[in-house]
PDB file of C-alpha atoms in Angstrom:
ATOM      1  CA  PRO A1193     193.471  74.690  29.152  1.00 86.00           C
ATOM      2  CA  GLY A1194     193.808  71.491  31.171  1.00 90.00           C
ATOM      3  CA  VAL A1195     190.538  72.147  32.980  1.00 87.00           C
ATOM      4  CA  ARG A1196     188.771  72.729  29.658  1.00 90.00           C
ATOM      5  CA  ASP A1197     190.098  69.447  28.272  1.00 95.00           C
ATOM      6  CA  TYR A1198     189.072  67.586  31.431  1.00 96.00           C
ATOM      7  CA  LEU A1199     185.545  69.069  31.372  1.00 94.00           C
ATOM      8  CA  LYS A1200     185.118  68.067  27.747  1.00 95.00           C
ATOM      9  CA  VAL A1201     186.013  64.470  28.593  1.00 95.00           C
ATOM     10  CA  VAL A1202     183.660  64.435  31.607  1.00 95.00           C
ATOM     11  CA  LEU A1203     180.758  65.988  29.667  1.00 95.00           C
ATOM     12  CA  SER A1204     181.270  63.655  26.699  1.00 93.00           C
ATOM     13  CA  THR A1205     181.391  60.642  28.997  1.00 94.00           C
ATOM     14  CA  MET A1206     178.205  61.704  30.789  1.00 94.00           C
ATOM     15  CA  THR A1207     176.233  62.396  27.617  1.00 94.00           C
ATOM     16  CA  LYS A1208     177.658  60.079  24.930  1.00 92.00           C
ATOM     17  CA  THR A1209     178.855  57.085  26.944  1.00 92.00           C
ATOM     18  CA  TRP A1210     176.441  57.075  29.864  1.00 95.00           C
ATOM     19  CA  GLY A1211     173.492  58.558  27.970  1.00 93.00           C
ATOM     20  CA  PHE A1212     172.489  61.317  30.379  1.00 95.00           C
ATOM     21  CA  SER A1213     170.033  63.684  28.692  1.00 95.00           C
ATOM     22  CA  TYR A1214     169.538  66.128  31.585  1.00 95.00           C
ATOM     23  CA  LEU A1215     172.428  67.931  33.258  1.00 96.00           C
ATOM     24  CA  LYS A1216     172.085  70.311  36.188  1.00 95.00           C
ATOM     25  CA  LEU A1217     175.164  72.461  36.680  1.00 95.00           C
ATOM     26  CA  ASP A1218     174.916  73.860  40.204  1.00 92.00           C
ATOM     27  CA  PHE A1219     176.927  76.334  42.291  1.00 88.00           C
ATOM     28  CA  LEU A1220     178.235  77.976  39.118  1.00 90.00           C
ATOM     29  CA  TYR A1221     178.886  81.241  40.959  1.00 85.00           C
ATOM     30  CA  SER A1222     181.751  79.538  42.775  1.00 81.00           C
ATOM     31  CA  ALA A1223     183.791  79.542  39.574  1.00 78.00           C
ATOM     32  CA  ILE A1224     184.035  83.323  39.666  1.00 78.00           C
ATOM     33  CA  LEU A1225     184.485  84.053  43.347  1.00 79.00           C
ATOM     34  CA  PRO A1226     187.567  86.205  44.028  1.00 77.00           C
ATOM     35  CA  ASP A1227     189.605  83.256  45.338  1.00 75.00           C
ATOM     36  CA  ALA A1228     188.882  81.220  42.214  1.00 72.00           C
ATOM     37  CA  PHE A1229     189.683  84.194  39.989  1.00 68.00           C
ATOM     38  CA  GLU A1230     193.200  84.411  41.395  1.00 72.00           C
ATOM     39  CA  ASN A1231     193.946  80.962  39.956  1.00 72.00           C
ATOM     40  CA  LEU A1232     192.653  81.574  36.438  1.00 74.00           C
ATOM     41  CA  HIS A1233     194.915  80.854  33.503  1.00 79.00           C
ATOM     42  CA  ASP A1234     194.083  84.115  31.707  1.00 81.00           C
ATOM     43  CA  ARG A1235     193.590  87.018  34.105  1.00 79.00           C
ATOM     44  CA  THR A1236     193.089  89.553  31.320  1.00 87.00           C
ATOM     45  CA  LYS A1237     189.421  88.532  31.177  1.00 85.00           C
ATOM     46  CA  THR A1238     186.740  89.542  33.635  1.00 84.00           C
ATOM     47  CA  ARG A1239     185.108  86.911  35.801  1.00 83.00           C
ATOM     48  CA  ALA A1240     181.915  87.341  33.763  1.00 85.00           C
ATOM     49  CA  GLN A1241     183.828  86.700  30.529  1.00 88.00           C
ATOM     50  CA  VAL A1242     185.454  83.604  31.986  1.00 86.00           C
ATOM     51  CA  LEU A1243     182.112  82.140  33.084  1.00 89.00           C
ATOM     52  CA  ALA A1244     180.418  82.985  29.765  1.00 91.00           C
ATOM     53  CA  GLU A1245     183.278  81.305  27.856  1.00 91.00           C
ATOM     54  CA  ALA A1246     183.087  78.253  30.114  1.00 91.00           C
ATOM     55  CA  MET A1247     179.342  77.964  29.542  1.00 94.00           C
ATOM     56  CA  SER A1248     179.858  78.336  25.798  1.00 94.00           C
ATOM     57  CA  MET A1249     182.418  75.522  25.861  1.00 94.00           C
ATOM     58  CA  ILE A1250     180.054  73.333  27.904  1.00 94.00           C
ATOM     59  CA  ALA A1251     177.117  73.969  25.554  1.00 93.00           C
ATOM     60  CA  GLU A1252     179.278  73.292  22.471  1.00 93.00           C
ATOM     61  CA  THR A1253     180.675  70.071  23.953  1.00 92.00           C
ATOM     62  CA  ILE A1254     177.183  68.812  24.730  1.00 91.00           C
ATOM     63  CA  GLU A1255     175.911  69.715  21.243  1.00 89.00           C
ATOM     64  CA  GLU A1256     178.866  67.933  19.586  1.00 85.00           C
ATOM     65  CA  GLY A1257     177.582  64.676  21.030  1.00 69.00           C
ATOM     66  CA  GLY A1258     174.645  64.795  18.646  1.00 75.00           C
ATOM     67  CA  GLN A1259     172.135  63.745  21.261  1.00 76.00           C
ATOM     68  CA  ASP A1260     169.476  65.977  22.763  1.00 91.00           C
ATOM     69  CA  VAL A1261     170.758  67.073  26.197  1.00 95.00           C
ATOM     70  CA  TYR A1262     168.801  69.507  28.385  1.00 96.00           C
ATOM     71  CA  LEU A1263     171.063  71.825  30.357  1.00 96.00           C
ATOM     72  CA  LEU A1264     169.967  73.538  33.588  1.00 96.00           C
ATOM     73  CA  GLY A1265     172.146  76.311  35.000  1.00 95.00           C
ATOM     74  CA  CYS A1266     171.853  76.878  38.698  1.00 94.00           C
ATOM     75  CA  GLY A1267     173.407  79.194  41.235  1.00 89.00           C
ATOM     76  CA  SER A1268     174.863  81.409  38.560  1.00 89.00           C
ATOM     77  CA  PRO A1269     175.123  85.030  37.512  1.00 88.00           C
ATOM     78  CA  LEU A1270     172.257  85.315  35.035  1.00 91.00           C
ATOM     79  CA  GLY A1271     174.006  87.144  32.192  1.00 90.00           C
ATOM     80  CA  ALA A1272     176.627  84.470  31.666  1.00 90.00           C
ATOM     81  CA  MET A1273     173.916  81.848  31.111  1.00 94.00           C
ATOM     82  CA  ILE A1274     172.095  83.590  28.247  1.00 94.00           C
ATOM     83  CA  GLY A1275     172.290  81.462  25.120  1.00 94.00           C
ATOM     84  CA  HIS A1276     174.039  78.581  26.864  1.00 94.00           C
ATOM     85  CA  VAL A1277     171.351  76.806  28.928  1.00 96.00           C
ATOM     86  CA  HIS A1278     167.846  75.534  28.264  1.00 96.00           C
ATOM     87  CA  ALA A1279     166.680  76.384  31.787  1.00 96.00           C
ATOM     88  CA  ASN A1280     168.114  78.523  34.545  1.00 96.00           C
ATOM     89  CA  ARG A1281     167.427  78.886  38.248  1.00 95.00           C
ATOM     90  CA  VAL A1282     165.893  82.311  38.790  1.00 94.00           C
ATOM     91  CA  SER A1283     165.727  82.236  42.566  1.00 92.00           C
ATOM     92  CA  PRO A1284     167.612  81.268  45.677  1.00 88.00           C
ATOM     93  CA  ASP A1285     166.929  77.828  47.105  1.00 88.00           C
ATOM     94  CA  ALA A1286     163.323  77.427  48.224  1.00 88.00           C
ATOM     95  CA  GLY A1287     164.263  76.457  51.764  1.00 88.00           C
ATOM     96  CA  LEU A1288     162.206  74.675  54.384  1.00 91.00           C
ATOM     97  CA  ALA A1289     160.631  77.834  55.819  1.00 93.00           C
ATOM     98  CA  TRP A1290     158.926  81.010  54.633  1.00 94.00           C
ATOM     99  CA  LEU A1291     161.791  83.200  55.882  1.00 91.00           C
ATOM    100  CA  PRO A1292     165.513  82.376  56.043  1.00 88.00           C
ATOM    101  CA  GLU A1293     166.377  80.443  59.172  1.00 84.00           C
ATOM    102  CA  PHE A1294     169.367  81.824  61.048  1.00 85.00           C
ATOM    103  CA  PRO A1295     172.103  81.069  61.679  1.00 84.00           C
ATOM    104  CA  LEU A1296     172.708  79.893  58.150  1.00 78.00           C
ATOM    105  CA  PRO A1297     175.067  76.958  57.686  1.00 76.00           C
ATOM    106  CA  TRP A1298     178.515  78.060  56.486  1.00 74.00           C
ATOM    107  CA  TRP A1299     177.948  76.437  53.097  1.00 70.00           C
ATOM    108  CA  ASP A1300     174.721  78.361  52.387  1.00 67.00           C
ATOM    109  CA  ARG A1301     175.552  81.962  53.290  1.00 65.00           C
ATOM    110  CA  TRP A1302     175.400  83.140  49.668  1.00 67.00           C
ATOM    111  CA  ASN A1303     171.897  81.898  49.167  1.00 72.00           C
ATOM    112  CA  LEU A1304     169.460  82.903  51.963  1.00 82.00           C
ATOM    113  CA  PRO A1305     167.161  79.946  51.247  1.00 88.00           C
ATOM    114  CA  SER A1306     163.490  80.700  51.903  1.00 91.00           C
ATOM    115  CA  ALA A1307     160.143  80.388  50.188  1.00 94.00           C
ATOM    116  CA  ARG A1308     159.631  84.152  50.306  1.00 94.00           C
ATOM    117  CA  GLY A1309     162.975  84.794  48.582  1.00 92.00           C
ATOM    118  CA  MET A1310     162.222  82.156  45.975  1.00 93.00           C
ATOM    119  CA  LEU A1311     158.804  83.698  45.254  1.00 94.00           C
ATOM    120  CA  ARG A1312     160.090  87.281  45.079  1.00 94.00           C
ATOM    121  CA  ASN A1313     162.864  86.381  42.667  1.00 94.00           C
ATOM    122  CA  THR A1314     160.609  84.164  40.555  1.00 94.00           C
ATOM    123  CA  LEU A1315     158.040  86.960  40.209  1.00 95.00           C
ATOM    124  CA  SER A1316     160.635  89.613  39.372  1.00 95.00           C
ATOM    125  CA  ARG A1317     162.185  87.390  36.698  1.00 95.00           C
ATOM    126  CA  LEU A1318     159.001  86.184  34.988  1.00 95.00           C
ATOM    127  CA  SER A1319     159.883  88.130  31.832  1.00 95.00           C
ATOM    128  CA  GLN A1320     163.013  86.010  31.311  1.00 95.00           C
ATOM    129  CA  HIS A1321     160.949  82.856  30.797  1.00 95.00           C
ATOM    130  CA  GLY A1322     160.652  81.899  27.156  1.00 95.00           C
ATOM    131  CA  ARG A1323     163.018  84.676  26.119  1.00 96.00           C
ATOM    132  CA  TRP A1324     166.337  83.617  27.563  1.00 96.00           C
ATOM    133  CA  TRP A1325     165.484  80.143  28.902  1.00 96.00           C
ATOM    134  CA  CYS A1326     162.868  78.181  30.774  1.00 96.00           C
ATOM    135  CA  ASN A1327     162.688  79.685  34.265  1.00 96.00           C
ATOM    136  CA  ASP A1328     163.478  77.278  37.090  1.00 95.00           C
ATOM    137  CA  PRO A1329     162.015  78.600  40.360  1.00 93.00           C
ATOM    138  CA  ASP A1330     163.587  75.754  42.383  1.00 92.00           C
ATOM    139  CA  CYS A1331     161.874  72.596  43.510  1.00 90.00           C
ATOM    140  CA  MET A1332     158.622  72.171  45.399  1.00 91.00           C
ATOM    141  CA  LEU A1333     159.115  70.873  48.924  1.00 90.00           C
ATOM    142  CA  LEU A1334     156.269  68.830  50.392  1.00 86.00           C
ATOM    143  CA  ARG A1335     158.122  66.923  53.109  1.00 87.00           C
ATOM    144  CA  THR A1336     156.939  67.094  56.694  1.00 87.00           C
ATOM    145  CA  THR A1337     160.110  68.840  57.865  1.00 88.00           C
ATOM    146  CA  THR A1338     159.023  72.153  56.329  1.00 92.00           C
ATOM    147  CA  THR A1339     157.309  74.779  58.457  1.00 93.00           C
ATOM    148  CA  PHE A1340     154.925  75.945  55.721  1.00 93.00           C
ATOM    149  CA  THR A1341     151.317  76.709  56.495  1.00 94.00           C
ATOM    150  CA  GLU A1342     148.655  75.539  54.064  1.00 92.00           C
ATOM    151  CA  THR A1343     148.312  79.123  52.777  1.00 94.00           C
ATOM    152  CA  GLU A1344     152.053  79.333  52.145  1.00 94.00           C
ATOM    153  CA  ILE A1345     152.012  76.022  50.248  1.00 92.00           C
ATOM    154  CA  VAL A1346     149.143  77.252  48.065  1.00 93.00           C
ATOM    155  CA  SER A1347     151.052  80.510  47.428  1.00 93.00           C
ATOM    156  CA  ILE A1348     154.217  78.648  46.466  1.00 94.00           C
ATOM    157  CA  LEU A1349     152.319  76.294  44.142  1.00 92.00           C
ATOM    158  CA  THR A1350     150.419  79.185  42.544  1.00 94.00           C
ATOM    159  CA  ILE A1351     153.514  81.242  41.763  1.00 93.00           C
ATOM    160  CA  LYS A1352     155.365  78.202  40.435  1.00 92.00           C
ATOM    161  CA  ALA A1353     152.422  77.349  38.172  1.00 91.00           C
ATOM    162  CA  MET A1354     152.046  80.953  37.005  1.00 90.00           C
ATOM    163  CA  SER A1355     155.747  81.183  36.195  1.00 90.00           C
ATOM    164  CA  GLY A1356     155.341  78.771  33.298  1.00 90.00           C
ATOM    165  CA  GLY A1357     158.754  77.379  34.171  1.00 91.00           C
ATOM    166  CA  SER A1358     159.925  74.007  35.321  1.00 91.00           C
ATOM    167  CA  PHE A1359     158.129  72.228  38.137  1.00 90.00           C
ATOM    168  CA  ILE A1360     160.378  69.825  40.002  1.00 89.00           C
ATOM    169  CA  LEU A1361     159.604  67.780  43.096  1.00 88.00           C
ATOM    170  CA  SER A1362     162.642  66.795  45.139  1.00 84.00           C
ATOM    171  CA  ASP A1363     160.873  64.804  47.828  1.00 89.00           C
ATOM    172  CA  ASP A1364     160.495  61.041  47.986  1.00 88.00           C
ATOM    173  CA  LEU A1365     156.787  60.936  47.161  1.00 86.00           C
ATOM    174  CA  SER A1366     156.331  57.638  48.997  1.00 88.00           C
ATOM    175  CA  GLN A1367     157.256  59.583  52.161  1.00 83.00           C
ATOM    176  CA  VAL A1368     154.875  62.522  51.536  1.00 82.00           C
TER     177      VAL A1368
END
């Protein structure tokens, strides 16, 4: 209950007081990892139920503010996001290479970031777009530190465009 109250204050402050109209909630899967589950207030609920209830509370808190706030869910089990977010990440992180680069950093072992993984997941989840949310196939990376060939870049851009979902650039364009 204390966490819920705290989140409501934080979300209200971000949207009502500070005026944010776009919120990206990332690493949502971490809320239902086994270690986190052991500390839940009500252990009679499944981890999926807990996350769905949390997302419902977040969506309701944002709507209570009366302003139009766009909510992006990211790094989450898909089912718990249905009806609670405007957009949802439908892929792992795009990564800086076509295939996952090993060894993965300790903080990214759940993800297997790679362009190929992002494309495969985006393609397999095309039917979710416009039905459950706006698909978010992760950002486009144009920086010089990627290892993409020109053909790979064209493939990534094509699939992102065909997805009909969000198209986000995360690079400093003055550096590209």
